[in-house]
Tab-separated table of C-alpha atoms and ligand atoms in Angstrom:
chain	number	residue	atom	x	y	z
A	29	UNK	CA	63.694	62.822	12.930
A	30	UNK	CA	63.041	59.471	14.723
A	31	UNK	CA	62.441	56.296	12.582
A	32	UNK	CA	58.841	56.098	13.676
A	33	UNK	CA	58.098	59.692	12.261
A	34	UNK	CA	59.704	58.834	9.036
A	35	UNK	CA	57.171	55.867	8.741
A	36	UNK	CA	54.139	58.269	9.215
A	37	UNK	CA	51.928	59.551	6.376
A	38	UNK	CA	50.175	62.518	5.649
A	39	UNK	CA	46.466	62.474	4.647
A	40	UNK	CA	44.572	64.949	2.774
A	41	UNK	CA	40.689	64.838	3.007
A	42	UNK	CA	38.799	66.882	0.384
A	43	UNK	CA	35.672	68.457	1.451
A	44	UNK	CA	34.089	70.509	3.771
A	45	UNK	CA	31.085	68.906	5.198
A	46	UNK	CA	30.172	66.929	8.505
A	47	UNK	CA	31.374	63.815	6.556
A	48	UNK	CA	34.870	65.334	5.946
A	49	UNK	CA	35.027	66.493	9.534
A	50	UNK	CA	34.329	63.125	10.697
A	51	UNK	CA	36.658	61.299	8.329
A	52	UNK	CA	39.432	63.610	9.322
A	53	UNK	CA	38.786	63.173	13.023
A	54	UNK	CA	38.947	59.138	12.647
A	55	UNK	CA	41.915	59.206	10.254
A	56	UNK	CA	43.702	61.448	12.730
A	57	UNK	CA	43.583	58.593	15.345
A	58	UNK	CA	45.706	56.307	13.267
A	59	UNK	CA	49.103	55.423	14.677
A	60	UNK	CA	50.186	55.517	10.891
A	61	UNK	CA	49.091	58.778	10.164
A	62	UNK	CA	51.115	62.171	10.977
A	63	UNK	CA	49.147	65.282	9.849
A	64	UNK	CA	45.588	65.198	8.521
A	65	UNK	CA	44.929	68.338	6.174
A	66	UNK	CA	41.451	69.107	4.949
A	67	UNK	CA	40.532	70.896	1.828
A	68	UNK	CA	38.826	73.264	2.196
A	69	UNK	CA	37.821	72.297	5.562
A	70	UNK	CA	35.317	74.116	7.850
A	71	UNK	CA	35.486	75.519	11.236
A	72	UNK	CA	35.985	72.303	13.210
A	73	UNK	CA	38.677	70.482	10.999
A	74	UNK	CA	42.250	71.386	11.621
A	75	UNK	CA	45.212	71.982	9.173
A	76	UNK	CA	42.908	73.473	6.556
A	77	UNK	CA	44.081	74.152	3.248
A	78	UNK	CA	42.239	76.832	1.184
A	79	UNK	CA	41.842	74.907	-1.801
A	80	UNK	CA	38.295	74.284	-3.313
A	81	UNK	CA	37.151	70.617	-4.095
A	82	UNK	CA	36.794	71.442	-7.816
A	83	UNK	CA	40.391	72.878	-8.178
A	84	UNK	CA	41.765	69.539	-9.101
A	85	UNK	CA	45.226	71.006	-10.101
A	86	UNK	CA	45.635	72.789	-7.014
A	87	UNK	CA	44.817	69.651	-4.786
A	88	UNK	CA	47.043	67.594	-6.723
A	89	UNK	CA	49.938	70.011	-6.472
A	90	UNK	CA	49.201	70.036	-2.595
A	91	UNK	CA	49.169	66.270	-2.431
A	92	UNK	CA	52.328	65.909	-4.200
A	93	UNK	CA	54.258	68.525	-2.258
A	94	UNK	CA	52.994	67.138	1.064
A	95	UNK	CA	53.439	63.448	0.065
A	96	UNK	CA	49.637	62.840	1.194
A	97	UNK	CA	47.290	59.940	0.851
A	98	UNK	CA	44.111	61.678	-0.231
A	99	UNK	CA	40.732	60.772	0.796
A	100	UNK	CA	37.848	62.384	-1.275
A	101	UNK	CA	34.702	62.862	0.588
A	102	UNK	CA	32.217	64.507	-1.899
A	103	UNK	CA	30.849	63.515	-5.240
A	104	UNK	CA	31.666	66.511	-7.110
A	105	UNK	CA	35.409	65.916	-7.335
A	106	UNK	CA	34.789	62.343	-7.990
A	107	UNK	CA	32.396	62.915	-10.683
A	108	UNK	CA	35.163	65.326	-12.248
A	109	UNK	CA	37.745	62.657	-12.328
A	110	UNK	CA	39.951	63.617	-9.538
A	111	UNK	CA	40.907	60.192	-8.746
A	112	UNK	CA	41.923	59.551	-12.440
A	113	UNK	CA	44.037	62.491	-12.500
A	114	UNK	CA	45.663	61.669	-9.030
A	115	UNK	CA	46.389	58.169	-10.653
A	116	UNK	CA	47.892	59.382	-13.663
A	117	UNK	CA	50.509	61.615	-11.413
A	118	UNK	CA	51.109	58.499	-9.356
A	119	UNK	CA	49.511	59.865	-6.346
A	120	UNK	CA	47.831	57.825	-3.747
A	121	UNK	CA	44.234	58.450	-3.548
A	122	UNK	CA	40.944	56.919	-2.237
A	123	UNK	CA	37.762	56.893	-4.089
A	124	UNK	CA	36.234	55.732	-7.493
A	125	UNK	CA	37.254	56.867	-10.994
A	126	UNK	CA	35.079	59.246	-13.021
A	127	UNK	CA	33.728	55.940	-14.787
A	128	UNK	CA	32.866	54.276	-11.757
A	129	UNK	CA	31.455	57.675	-10.434
A	130	UNK	CA	28.699	57.332	-12.733
A	131	UNK	CA	26.593	55.516	-10.700
A	132	UNK	CA	26.073	58.614	-8.816
A	133	UNK	CA	26.851	61.320	-11.373
A	134	UNK	CA	24.038	60.193	-13.764
A	135	UNK	CA	20.907	58.775	-12.352
A	136	UNK	CA	20.132	57.776	-15.908
A	137	UNK	CA	23.098	55.893	-16.436
A	138	UNK	CA	22.555	54.274	-13.004
A	139	UNK	CA	18.992	53.042	-13.908
A	140	UNK	CA	20.177	51.630	-17.194
A	141	UNK	CA	22.755	49.786	-15.328
A	142	UNK	CA	20.437	48.191	-12.937
A	143	UNK	CA	18.172	47.309	-15.702
A	144	UNK	CA	20.903	45.487	-17.696
A	145	UNK	CA	22.165	43.903	-14.773
A	146	UNK	CA	18.874	42.584	-12.894
A	147	UNK	CA	19.423	44.710	-9.893
A	148	UNK	CA	16.147	45.586	-8.003
A	149	UNK	CA	14.997	49.000	-8.470
A	150	UNK	CA	11.640	50.895	-9.260
A	151	UNK	CA	10.424	50.497	-12.861
A	152	UNK	CA	11.085	53.812	-14.801
A	153	UNK	CA	11.135	55.758	-18.224
A	154	UNK	CA	13.409	58.502	-19.284
A	155	UNK	CA	12.475	61.905	-20.871
A	156	UNK	CA	13.525	65.186	-22.285
A	157	UNK	CA	10.374	66.249	-23.489
A	158	UNK	CA	8.012	67.914	-20.554
A	159	UNK	CA	4.830	67.102	-22.765
A	160	UNK	CA	5.756	63.500	-23.279
A	161	UNK	CA	6.497	62.915	-19.638
A	162	UNK	CA	3.383	64.675	-18.798
A	163	UNK	CA	1.368	62.453	-21.148
A	164	UNK	CA	3.161	59.596	-19.568
A	165	UNK	CA	2.301	60.267	-15.957
A	166	UNK	CA	-1.358	60.746	-16.764
A	167	UNK	CA	-1.347	57.397	-18.207
A	168	UNK	CA	-0.226	55.459	-15.092
A	169	UNK	CA	-2.215	54.036	-12.118
A	170	UNK	CA	0.384	54.520	-9.511
A	171	UNK	CA	2.383	57.405	-7.902
A	172	UNK	CA	5.778	58.578	-9.296
A	173	UNK	CA	9.156	60.295	-8.259
A	174	UNK	CA	10.447	62.717	-10.857
A	175	UNK	CA	14.522	62.940	-10.794
A	176	UNK	CA	16.832	65.318	-12.556
A	177	UNK	CA	19.352	63.048	-14.222
A	178	UNK	CA	22.593	65.118	-12.744
A	179	UNK	CA	24.000	66.030	-9.375
A	180	UNK	CA	21.794	68.236	-7.594
A	181	UNK	CA	23.097	68.093	-3.730
A	182	UNK	CA	20.226	65.546	-3.116
A	183	UNK	CA	17.677	68.249	-4.024
A	184	UNK	CA	16.880	67.186	-7.582
A	185	UNK	CA	14.310	64.548	-6.553
A	186	UNK	CA	10.609	65.157	-6.354
A	187	UNK	CA	8.338	62.686	-4.625
A	188	UNK	CA	4.668	63.108	-5.990
A	189	UNK	CA	1.659	62.123	-4.534
A	190	UNK	CA	-0.682	62.696	-7.303
A	191	UNK	CA	-0.818	63.463	-11.281
A	192	UNK	CA	-0.824	67.319	-10.515
A	193	UNK	CA	2.050	67.146	-8.550
A	194	UNK	CA	3.885	65.010	-10.999
A	195	UNK	CA	2.946	67.435	-13.797
A	196	UNK	CA	4.363	70.267	-11.776
A	197	UNK	CA	7.745	68.468	-10.758
A	198	UNK	CA	8.332	67.802	-14.712
A	199	UNK	CA	7.848	71.386	-15.469
A	200	UNK	CA	10.203	72.281	-12.335
A	201	UNK	CA	12.956	70.295	-13.705
A	202	UNK	CA	12.660	70.153	-17.440
A	203	UNK	CA	10.946	73.658	-18.123
A	204	UNK	CA	12.001	75.914	-15.404
A	205	UNK	CA	15.424	74.312	-15.241
A	206	UNK	CA	15.506	74.843	-11.374
A	207	UNK	CA	18.567	72.264	-11.498
A	208	UNK	CA	20.080	73.603	-14.363
A	209	UNK	CA	21.627	71.317	-16.731
A	210	UNK	CA	21.477	68.572	-14.250
A	211	UNK	CA	17.832	68.579	-15.477
A	212	UNK	CA	18.233	68.314	-19.237
A	213	UNK	CA	16.635	64.923	-18.878
A	214	UNK	CA	14.579	63.236	-16.018
A	215	UNK	CA	13.532	59.914	-14.772
A	216	UNK	CA	10.123	59.352	-13.965
A	217	UNK	CA	9.867	56.253	-11.813
A	218	UNK	CA	7.313	54.412	-9.486
A	219	UNK	CA	7.345	55.692	-6.254
A	220	UNK	CA	8.009	52.775	-3.603
A	221	UNK	CA	6.179	53.215	-0.372
A	222	UNK	CA	8.359	51.497	2.484
A	223	UNK	CA	11.142	51.892	4.911
A	224	UNK	CA	14.451	53.592	3.695
A	225	UNK	CA	18.008	52.773	4.812
A	226	UNK	CA	21.368	53.277	3.837
A	227	UNK	CA	23.802	50.431	3.161
A	228	UNK	CA	27.230	51.366	2.562
A	229	UNK	CA	30.173	49.099	1.747
A	230	UNK	CA	33.937	49.571	1.332
A	231	UNK	CA	35.207	48.082	-2.006
A	232	UNK	CA	38.533	47.427	-3.738
A	233	UNK	CA	37.039	46.330	-7.009
A	234	UNK	CA	36.323	42.925	-6.184
A	235	UNK	CA	35.574	42.818	-2.479
A	236	UNK	CA	33.087	44.603	-0.638
A	237	UNK	CA	33.213	44.921	3.280
A	238	UNK	CA	29.958	46.287	4.726
A	239	UNK	CA	30.056	49.207	6.907
A	240	UNK	CA	27.582	49.334	9.819
A	241	UNK	CA	23.974	49.936	8.591
A	242	UNK	CA	22.350	53.424	9.021
A	243	UNK	CA	19.156	55.515	8.292
A	244	UNK	CA	19.088	59.083	7.065
A	245	UNK	CA	16.262	61.467	7.577
A	246	UNK	CA	16.135	63.240	4.472
A	247	UNK	CA	13.027	65.469	4.702
A	248	UNK	CA	13.301	68.971	6.419
A	249	UNK	CA	10.454	68.445	8.877
A	250	UNK	CA	9.663	66.107	11.482
A	251	UNK	CA	7.603	62.990	10.469
A	252	UNK	CA	9.199	63.078	7.052
A	253	UNK	CA	7.351	66.117	5.895
A	254	UNK	CA	8.528	68.942	3.691
A	255	UNK	CA	11.184	68.744	0.892
A	256	UNK	CA	14.147	66.663	0.561
A	257	UNK	CA	17.455	67.837	1.996
A	258	UNK	CA	20.876	66.503	1.969
A	259	UNK	CA	19.959	64.696	5.237
A	260	UNK	CA	18.881	65.970	8.602
A	261	UNK	CA	20.137	63.421	10.894
A	262	UNK	CA	21.140	59.843	10.812
A	263	UNK	CA	21.777	56.996	13.359
A	264	UNK	CA	23.466	53.458	13.319
A	265	UNK	CA	23.089	50.389	13.341
A	266	UNK	CA	19.568	50.499	12.101
A	267	UNK	CA	17.153	47.789	13.319
A	268	UNK	CA	15.277	48.107	10.058
A	269	UNK	CA	18.196	46.066	8.350
A	270	UNK	CA	18.436	42.613	10.356
A	271	UNK	CA	20.889	39.956	9.247
A	272	UNK	CA	18.729	38.335	6.752
A	273	UNK	CA	18.144	41.489	4.774
A	274	UNK	CA	21.800	42.739	5.199
A	275	UNK	CA	22.670	39.364	3.459
A	276	UNK	CA	20.259	40.085	0.681
A	277	UNK	CA	21.553	43.593	0.049
A	278	UNK	CA	25.284	42.549	0.343
A	279	UNK	CA	24.782	39.812	-2.359
A	280	UNK	CA	22.018	41.148	-4.741
A	281	UNK	CA	22.927	44.588	-4.707
A	282	UNK	CA	26.569	45.489	-3.515
A	283	UNK	CA	28.014	42.390	-4.959
A	284	UNK	CA	26.291	42.297	-7.884
A	285	UNK	CA	27.087	45.927	-8.498
A	286	UNK	CA	30.909	45.604	-8.172
A	287	UNK	CA	30.822	42.484	-10.224
A	288	UNK	CA	28.698	43.897	-12.985
A	289	UNK	CA	30.948	47.051	-12.966
A	290	UNK	CA	33.895	44.821	-13.281
A	291	UNK	CA	32.193	42.808	-16.421
A	292	UNK	CA	31.766	46.032	-17.792
A	293	UNK	CA	35.365	46.987	-17.518
A	294	UNK	CA	35.251	49.279	-14.594
A	295	UNK	CA	36.715	48.658	-11.249
A	296	UNK	CA	34.846	50.120	-8.438
A	297	UNK	CA	37.201	51.303	-5.566
A	298	UNK	CA	35.703	53.445	-2.574
A	299	UNK	CA	32.661	53.552	-0.826
A	300	UNK	CA	29.596	52.176	-2.634
A	301	UNK	CA	26.556	53.491	-0.976
A	302	UNK	CA	23.087	51.989	-1.942
A	303	UNK	CA	20.005	53.966	-0.762
A	304	UNK	CA	17.445	51.200	-0.491
A	305	UNK	CA	13.543	51.180	0.031
A	306	UNK	CA	12.225	48.373	1.646
A	307	UNK	CA	8.917	46.858	0.726
A	308	UNK	CA	7.483	43.606	1.817
A	309	UNK	CA	10.927	42.604	2.856
A	310	UNK	CA	12.460	43.337	-0.541
A	311	UNK	CA	15.193	45.890	-1.127
A	312	UNK	CA	14.875	48.384	-3.930
A	313	UNK	CA	17.878	50.514	-5.024
A	314	UNK	CA	16.595	54.273	-4.980
A	315	UNK	CA	19.916	55.548	-5.571
A	316	UNK	CA	23.902	54.886	-5.805
A	317	UNK	CA	26.100	57.214	-4.146
A	318	UNK	CA	29.954	56.577	-4.718
A	319	UNK	CA	31.096	58.070	-1.417
A	320	UNK	CA	30.152	57.949	2.310
A	321	UNK	CA	26.780	59.305	3.165
A	322	UNK	CA	26.508	62.535	5.134
A	323	UNK	CA	25.190	62.681	7.689
A	324	UNK	CA	25.422	58.999	7.996
A	325	UNK	CA	29.248	59.199	8.072
A	326	UNK	CA	29.236	60.881	11.186
A	327	UNK	CA	27.405	58.045	13.343
A	328	UNK	CA	29.077	55.323	11.478
A	329	UNK	CA	32.720	56.652	11.998
A	330	UNK	CA	32.073	57.161	15.779
A	331	UNK	CA	31.364	53.416	15.966
A	332	UNK	CA	34.536	52.250	14.157
A	333	UNK	CA	36.649	50.071	16.414
A	334	UNK	CA	39.336	49.631	13.645
A	335	UNK	CA	41.845	51.895	11.921
A	336	UNK	CA	40.083	53.487	9.021
A	337	UNK	CA	43.301	54.376	7.352
A	338	UNK	CA	44.344	50.785	6.997
A	339	UNK	CA	41.301	49.925	5.146
A	340	UNK	CA	41.109	52.860	2.840
A	341	UNK	CA	44.676	51.915	1.846
A	342	UNK	CA	43.501	48.362	1.256
A	343	UNK	CA	40.770	49.654	-0.884
A	344	UNK	CA	43.275	51.472	-3.032
A	345	UNK	CA	45.532	48.426	-3.306
A	346	UNK	CA	42.998	45.982	-3.810
A	347	UNK	CA	43.763	43.876	-0.768
A	348	UNK	CA	40.610	44.100	1.317
A	349	UNK	CA	40.427	40.158	1.227
A	350	UNK	CA	43.399	39.950	3.479
A	351	UNK	CA	42.455	42.343	5.817
A	352	UNK	CA	41.063	41.057	9.603
A	353	UNK	CA	37.412	41.413	10.099
A	354	UNK	CA	36.440	44.844	11.075
A	355	UNK	CA	34.983	45.492	14.647
A	356	UNK	CA	32.077	47.789	15.704
A	357	UNK	CA	31.255	49.375	18.922
A	358	UNK	CA	28.102	47.760	20.089
A	359	UNK	CA	26.691	50.986	21.198
A	360	UNK	CA	24.144	52.971	18.924
A	361	UNK	CA	25.139	56.350	17.850
A	362	UNK	CA	22.786	59.308	16.750
A	363	UNK	CA	23.530	62.302	14.786
A	364	UNK	CA	21.290	65.326	14.902
A	365	UNK	CA	21.990	67.934	12.158
A	366	UNK	CA	21.729	71.502	13.442
A	367	UNK	CA	20.705	73.821	10.316
A	368	UNK	CA	20.257	77.156	9.612
A	369	UNK	CA	16.506	78.040	9.622
A	370	UNK	CA	15.262	78.251	5.923
A	371	UNK	CA	17.571	75.315	4.496
A	372	UNK	CA	17.027	73.906	1.976
A	373	UNK	CA	16.151	76.973	0.517
A	374	UNK	CA	17.762	80.405	1.577
A	375	UNK	CA	18.988	81.175	5.062
A	376	UNK	CA	21.181	83.713	7.009
A	377	UNK	CA	24.929	83.192	7.626
A	378	UNK	CA	27.629	84.470	9.742
A	379	UNK	CA	25.513	84.112	13.075
A	380	UNK	CA	27.718	83.354	16.208
A	381	UNK	CA	27.443	79.721	17.613
A	382	UNK	CA	28.046	79.115	21.258
A	383	UNK	CA	27.886	76.135	23.508
A	384	UNK	CA	29.843	73.625	21.076
A	385	UNK	CA	32.379	72.989	23.785
A	386	UNK	CA	29.929	72.286	26.698
A	387	UNK	CA	28.995	68.837	25.337
A	388	UNK	CA	29.445	65.582	27.188
A	389	UNK	CA	32.152	63.125	26.675
A	390	UNK	CA	29.795	60.790	24.800
A	391	UNK	CA	29.290	63.410	22.181
A	392	UNK	CA	31.237	64.723	19.156
A	393	UNK	CA	30.011	67.904	17.425
A	394	UNK	CA	31.244	67.601	13.790
A	395	UNK	CA	31.102	70.849	12.063
A	396	UNK	CA	29.731	71.303	8.558
A	397	UNK	CA	28.729	74.790	7.415
A	398	UNK	CA	30.876	76.729	10.076
A	399	UNK	CA	33.913	79.052	9.852
A	400	UNK	CA	36.068	80.628	12.426
A	401	UNK	CA	36.613	84.390	12.643
A	402	UNK	CA	38.116	86.206	15.389
A	403	UNK	CA	38.078	83.197	17.820
A	404	UNK	CA	34.391	82.730	17.289
A	405	UNK	CA	32.649	80.010	15.355
A	406	UNK	CA	30.259	81.374	12.758
A	407	UNK	CA	27.389	79.674	10.713
A	408	UNK	CA	28.466	79.462	6.843
A	409	UNK	CA	26.017	77.168	5.379
A	410	UNK	CA	22.536	75.328	5.361
A	411	UNK	CA	23.652	72.319	7.512
A	412	UNK	CA	25.821	73.628	10.163
A	413	UNK	CA	26.756	71.029	12.813
A	414	UNK	CA	26.198	67.288	13.329
A	415	UNK	CA	25.807	66.800	17.031
A	416	UNK	CA	26.746	62.813	17.297
A	417	UNK	CA	26.430	61.027	20.565
A	418	UNK	CA	26.904	57.294	21.499
A	419	UNK	CA	24.539	55.530	23.982
A	420	UNK	CA	24.144	51.871	24.964
A	421	UNK	CA	20.477	51.916	23.558
A	422	UNK	CA	19.144	53.700	20.623
A	423	UNK	CA	17.028	55.590	23.194
A	424	UNK	CA	20.084	56.832	25.238
A	425	UNK	CA	21.886	57.693	22.098
A	426	UNK	CA	19.170	59.768	21.092
A	427	UNK	CA	18.646	61.333	24.571
A	428	UNK	CA	22.313	62.141	24.574
A	429	UNK	CA	22.392	63.845	21.087
A	430	UNK	CA	19.290	66.091	22.109
A	431	UNK	CA	20.869	66.810	25.407
A	432	UNK	CA	23.958	68.180	23.454
A	433	UNK	CA	21.857	69.959	21.165
A	434	UNK	CA	20.092	71.840	23.758
A	435	UNK	CA	23.434	73.307	24.891
A	436	UNK	CA	24.431	74.777	21.398
A	437	UNK	CA	22.634	77.790	20.077
A	438	UNK	CA	22.689	80.623	17.622
A	439	UNK	CA	19.751	82.948	16.375
A	440	UNK	CA	18.455	80.797	13.456
A	441	UNK	CA	19.270	77.200	14.619
A	442	UNK	CA	16.843	74.660	13.316
A	443	UNK	CA	16.829	70.835	13.760
A	444	UNK	CA	14.507	67.945	13.710
A	445	UNK	CA	12.980	66.636	16.895
A	446	UNK	CA	12.504	63.120	15.709
A	447	UNK	CA	15.913	61.621	14.686
A	448	UNK	CA	16.194	58.042	15.379
A	449	UNK	CA	12.612	57.791	16.477
A	450	UNK	CA	11.840	55.672	13.649
A	451	UNK	CA	14.357	52.844	14.510
A	452	UNK	CA	12.655	52.647	17.826
A	453	UNK	CA	9.524	51.060	16.536
A	454	UNK	CA	11.779	48.221	15.294
A	455	UNK	CA	13.402	47.332	18.596
B	523	AMP	P1	17.389	59.773	-4.564
B	523	AMP	O1	18.373	60.959	-4.588
B	523	AMP	O2	17.220	59.199	-5.732
B	523	AMP	O3	18.008	59.018	-3.468
B	523	AMP	O4	16.262	60.481	-3.819
B	523	AMP	C1	15.990	61.265	-2.907
B	523	AMP	C2	15.152	60.722	-1.872
B	523	AMP	O5	13.632	60.751	-2.593
B	523	AMP	C3	15.165	59.186	-1.426
B	523	AMP	O6	16.138	59.220	-0.220
B	523	AMP	C4	13.928	58.912	-0.986
B	523	AMP	O7	13.482	59.448	0.097
B	523	AMP	C5	12.908	59.367	-2.135
B	523	AMP	N1	12.813	58.580	-3.273
B	523	AMP	C6	13.578	58.380	-4.492
B	523	AMP	N2	13.201	57.608	-5.223
B	523	AMP	C7	12.035	57.041	-4.834
B	523	AMP	C8	11.107	56.185	-5.100
B	523	AMP	N3	11.104	55.472	-6.255
B	523	AMP	N4	10.085	55.916	-4.152
B	523	AMP	C9	9.964	56.689	-3.213
B	523	AMP	N5	10.782	57.392	-2.762
B	523	AMP	C10	11.937	57.716	-3.586
B	524	LIG	N1	22.567	61.523	3.190
B	524	LIG	C1	22.437	61.025	1.881
B	524	LIG	C2	23.443	61.320	1.046
B	524	LIG	O1	24.458	61.558	1.514
B	524	LIG	O2	23.366	61.512	-0.184
């Protein structure tokens, strides 16, 4: 083995979505990284390891045997304490501890945290009793959003336009238990009508470096109609967040959050994602995520002009303040999610996908719900592919992404036709 090879490290990316494909893709470009494994991965990731994200023992054993630096993509293993477990075993792992992950794993915990630390969020009440919650919404003179407390893959939130919808949402979560235990308690909060954006920062417990801004498209249908999904497309940067607003979010939300966590005895390391609603120039936190967004990660990683591996290591080691400033490609990036028709409810699987290799050089097709079988790519989930393109302008990035979308087909392919359009009106 040459000396250079001896210095290389292996990376294990935990997860199987488009976000994890994008992270694996970016990390494999690092000169310091040897092999990137993905567990369990998908039809687009290489070196897949068949260990599920909730099998913490199996993941730890693999990371130990293969001497890996582990990068955790999704919230479920973070909420289950994967980072605590790896730390106890002296394994190097990127992401927040279980305690820090409460910012996402319990919406009630997060709302109370924001309230006691004066972080701007919608006013709210908490209920475990449907009757009391219904009486409460009848007494209000504003619209509400009803949220299950626990993790529900981005689907446990019902945005209501009148009292009847609110009453039915309360029933769905607290009585019918559509989201299971995650809905044992609910938040009823003021609906804030404004512009939504995603602000993600890389944190080492003390310092938070902002990632490029982005905007997700959460609803299933064009013009933000229909139920919420995990996200149907995203673009970066978003003109919705100008420099003044970015500074405000960085200071009043991100820095305030990690400092308040620290004061409460919790070190926040990892990606901190604030989902914000901007009303009259003021950002309100709708939710925290303790990880990269999916699909936001896909356009953001495509614009990174730095070695992501170095920065993830600095997050773990608490040395972000000594890292050089990060550079971003000036181009825009747009990710259009191709889903299986029927998502976010039921949808067909195992359909053959063609055309993935026909896309132009400015485009990358990140896989999500796919698998390989007999040399074919098959659909294997609700969100199937994230077609992600660069362009010198937002308009050209949109055109490049949709050009590639047109080349890819399978019987029940579904996608939104308006990804990025919201941003155009701000330019
Ligand atoms: P959450 O998982 O809490 O971010 O909610 C999912 C989505 O529901 C958000 O991305 C928003 O589109 C919407 N939403 C959540 N809370 C509110 C709110 N207070 N007002 C308006 N829309 C909201
Ligand atoms: N795209 C929103 C999320 O990752 O939760």
